[in-house]
Coordinates of N, CA, C and O in Angstrom, one line a residue:
M1 N -14.9 -7.8 -15.4 CA -15.5 -6.5 -15.0 C -15.3 -6.8 -13.2 O -15.8 -7.6 -12.9
K2 N -14.8 -5.6 -12.3 CA -14.8 -6.0 -11.1 C -16.4 -5.5 -10.6 O -17.1 -4.8 -11.1
T3 N -16.4 -6.4 -9.5 CA -17.7 -6.2 -8.6 C -17.7 -5.0 -7.9 O -16.7 -4.4 -7.4
P4 N -19.0 -4.5 -7.5 CA -19.3 -3.3 -6.7 C -18.5 -3.3 -5.3 O -17.8 -2.5 -4.9
Q5 N -18.2 -4.4 -4.7 CA -17.7 -4.8 -3.5 C -16.3 -4.6 -3.6 O -15.4 -3.9 -2.8
K6 N -15.6 -5.1 -4.9 CA -14.3 -5.1 -4.9 C -13.9 -3.4 -5.1 O -12.8 -2.8 -4.7
N7 N -14.6 -2.8 -5.7 CA -14.6 -1.3 -6.0 C -14.4 -0.7 -4.9 O -13.8 0.2 -4.8
K8 N -15.5 -0.9 -3.7 CA -15.4 -0.2 -2.8 C -14.3 -0.5 -1.6 O -13.7 0.5 -1.2
N9 N -13.8 -1.9 -2.0 CA -12.5 -2.0 -0.9 C -11.2 -1.6 -1.6 O -10.9 -0.8 -0.9
L10 N -11.2 -1.2 -2.8 CA -10.2 -0.3 -3.5 C -10.5 1.1 -3.3 O -9.2 1.4 -3.0
L11 N -11.6 1.5 -3.1 CA -11.6 3.1 -2.8 C -11.4 3.3 -1.4 O -10.5 4.1 -0.9
Y12 N -11.7 2.1 -0.6 CA -11.4 2.3 0.9 C -9.8 2.3 1.2 O -9.2 3.0 1.9
E13 N -9.1 1.6 0.2 CA -7.6 1.2 0.5 C -7.0 2.8 0.1 O -6.0 3.2 0.5
Y14 N -7.3 3.0 -1.3 CA -6.8 4.6 -1.5 C -7.1 5.7 -0.6 O -6.3 6.5 -0.3
A15 N -8.3 5.6 -0.1 CA -8.7 6.6 0.9 C -7.8 6.5 2.2 O -7.3 7.4 2.9
A16 N -7.5 5.3 2.6 CA -6.6 5.0 3.6 C -5.1 5.4 3.5 O -4.4 6.0 4.2
F17 N -4.9 5.4 2.3 CA -3.5 5.9 1.8 C -3.5 7.2 1.7 O -2.4 7.6 2.3
G18 N -4.4 7.7 1.2 CA -4.3 9.3 1.3 C -4.4 10.0 2.7 O -3.5 11.0 2.9
S19 N -5.1 9.3 3.4 CA -5.3 10.0 4.9 C -3.7 9.5 5.7 O -3.3 10.7 6.3
E20 N -3.1 8.2 5.4 CA -2.0 8.3 5.9 C -0.6 9.2 5.6 O -0.2 9.7 6.3
L21 N -1.0 9.4 4.1 CA 0.2 10.2 3.5 C 0.0 11.7 4.2 O 1.1 12.2 4.6
I22 N -1.0 12.3 4.3 CA -1.5 13.7 4.9 C -0.8 13.6 6.5 O 0.0 14.5 6.8
I23 N -1.5 12.5 7.1 CA -1.1 12.6 8.6 C 0.4 12.4 8.7 O 1.2 12.9 9.7
M24 N 1.1 11.5 7.9 CA 2.5 11.2 8.3 C 3.5 12.3 7.8 O 4.3 12.7 8.4
L25 N 2.9 13.1 6.8 CA 3.5 14.5 6.3 C 3.4 15.3 7.4 O 4.2 16.2 7.8
A26 N 2.1 15.7 7.9 CA 1.9 16.6 8.9 C 2.9 16.3 10.4 O 3.4 17.5 10.7
I27 N 2.8 15.3 10.7 CA 3.6 14.8 11.9 C 5.3 14.9 11.5 O 6.0 15.6 12.6
A28 N 5.5 14.8 10.5 CA 7.0 14.9 10.1 C 7.7 16.2 10.1 O 8.6 16.6 10.6
V29 N 6.7 17.3 9.7 CA 6.9 18.4 9.4 C 6.8 19.2 10.6 O 7.7 19.9 11.2
Y30 N 5.9 18.8 11.5 CA 5.9 19.3 13.0 C 7.1 18.6 13.9 O 7.6 19.5 14.3
V31 N 7.5 17.5 13.7 CA 8.7 17.0 14.3 C 10.0 17.6 13.9 O 10.8 18.1 14.7
G32 N 10.0 17.6 12.6 CA 11.4 18.3 12.1 C 11.5 20.0 12.7 O 12.4 20.4 13.1
W33 N 10.2 20.8 12.6 CA 10.3 21.9 13.1 C 10.7 21.9 14.5 O 11.4 22.6 15.0
W34 N 9.9 21.0 15.4 CA 10.4 21.0 16.7 C 11.8 20.9 17.0 O 12.2 21.4 17.9
I35 N 12.4 20.0 16.4 CA 13.7 19.6 16.6 C 14.6 21.0 16.2 O 15.5 21.1 16.8
D36 N 14.2 21.3 15.3 CA 15.1 22.4 14.6 C 15.3 23.4 15.8 O 15.9 24.2 16.0
N37 N 14.0 23.8 16.2 CA 13.8 25.0 17.2 C 14.6 24.4 18.6 O 15.1 25.4 19.1
R38 N 14.5 23.3 18.9 CA 15.2 22.8 20.2 C 16.6 22.9 20.0 O 17.4 23.0 20.9
L39 N 17.1 22.5 18.7 CA 18.4 22.6 18.5 C 19.0 24.2 18.0 O 20.2 24.3 17.9
H40 N 18.1 25.0 18.0 CA 18.5 26.4 17.5 C 19.4 26.6 16.1 O 20.2 27.3 16.2
V41 N 18.8 25.9 15.3 CA 19.5 25.9 14.0 C 18.8 27.0 13.1 O 17.7 27.3 13.1
K42 N 19.7 27.8 12.2 CA 19.3 28.9 11.4 C 18.6 28.4 10.2 O 17.6 28.9 9.8
I43 N 19.1 27.2 9.6 CA 18.5 26.8 8.4 C 17.4 25.5 9.0 O 17.9 24.6 9.5
P44 N 16.3 25.6 8.5 CA 15.3 24.5 9.1 C 15.6 23.3 8.2 O 14.5 22.8 7.5
L45 N 16.5 22.5 8.6 CA 17.0 21.3 7.7 C 16.1 19.9 8.1 O 15.7 19.3 7.0
L46 N 15.6 19.9 9.1 CA 14.6 18.7 9.6 C 13.5 18.7 8.8 O 12.7 17.8 8.8
V47 N 13.0 20.0 8.7 CA 11.7 20.3 8.3 C 11.5 19.8 6.9 O 10.6 19.6 6.5
W48 N 12.6 19.8 6.1 CA 12.9 19.2 4.6 C 13.1 17.6 4.6 O 12.5 17.1 4.0
I49 N 13.9 17.3 5.5 CA 14.5 16.0 5.4 C 13.4 15.1 5.8 O 13.1 14.2 4.9
L50 N 12.8 15.3 7.1 CA 11.8 14.2 7.4 C 10.7 14.0 6.7 O 10.3 12.9 6.3
P51 N 10.0 14.9 6.0 CA 8.9 14.7 5.1 C 9.4 13.9 3.8 O 8.7 13.2 3.4
L52 N 10.6 14.4 3.6 CA 11.1 13.7 2.2 C 11.4 12.3 2.4 O 11.1 11.2 1.7
L53 N 12.0 12.0 3.6 CA 12.2 10.4 4.0 C 10.6 9.7 4.2 O 10.6 8.6 3.9
V54 N 9.7 10.4 4.8 CA 8.2 9.8 4.6 C 7.7 9.6 3.3 O 7.1 8.2 3.1
I55 N 8.0 10.4 2.4 CA 7.7 10.3 0.9 C 8.2 9.1 0.5 O 7.6 8.4 -0.2
I56 N 9.5 9.2 0.7 CA 10.5 8.0 0.1 C 9.7 6.7 0.8 O 9.6 5.7 -0.1
A57 N 9.5 6.4 2.0 CA 9.1 5.3 2.6 C 7.6 4.9 2.1 O 7.4 3.8 1.9
L58 N 7.0 5.8 1.9 CA 5.4 5.6 1.5 C 5.5 5.2 0.0 O 4.7 4.3 -0.4
I59 N 6.5 5.5 -0.9 CA 6.5 5.1 -2.1 C 7.2 3.7 -2.3 O 6.6 2.6 -3.0
V60 N 8.1 3.5 -1.3 CA 8.3 1.8 -1.1 C 7.4 1.3 -0.9 O 7.0 0.1 -1.4
K61 N 6.6 1.6 0.4 CA 5.4 0.9 0.7 C 4.5 0.6 -0.6 O 3.7 -0.3 -0.6
V62 N 3.9 1.5 -1.3 CA 3.2 1.4 -2.3 C 3.9 0.3 -3.4 O 3.0 -0.4 -3.9
I63 N 4.9 0.5 -3.6 CA 5.7 -0.7 -4.7 C 5.7 -2.0 -4.3 O 5.4 -2.6 -4.8
K64 N 5.9 -2.1 -2.7 CA 5.8 -3.2 -2.4 C 4.2 -3.7 -2.4 O 4.0 -5.0 -2.7
D65 N 3.3 -3.4 -1.9 CA 2.0 -3.5 -2.0 C 1.3 -4.0 -3.3 O 0.4 -4.6 -3.4
T66 N 1.6 -2.9 -4.4 CA 1.3 -3.4 -5.5 C 2.1 -4.4 -6.6 O 1.5 -4.8 -7.6
S67 N 3.1 -4.8 -5.9 CA 4.0 -5.6 -6.9 C 3.5 -6.9 -6.9 O 2.8 -7.4 -5.8
K68 N 3.6 -7.7 -8.0 CA 2.8 -9.2 -8.0 C 4.0 -10.0 -8.1 O 4.8 -10.0 -8.8
E69 N 3.7 -11.0 -7.1 CA 4.7 -12.0 -7.0 C 4.3 -13.3 -7.3 O 3.2 -13.8 -7.2

């Protein structure tokens, strides 16, 4: 059974990951929106592509962090 200190550290890790996910998605959407407006494109392509890339990168990060070597 895990000790309370290990549970607390695990909770902090998940809270940090959740915060990182929300902040990175918000930044990606804003940057995509800003670039799309600067380029005067009619289809907001980067608003969709940049957050998708962020999600893929974070999934890869989770896999690397949780894999046992």
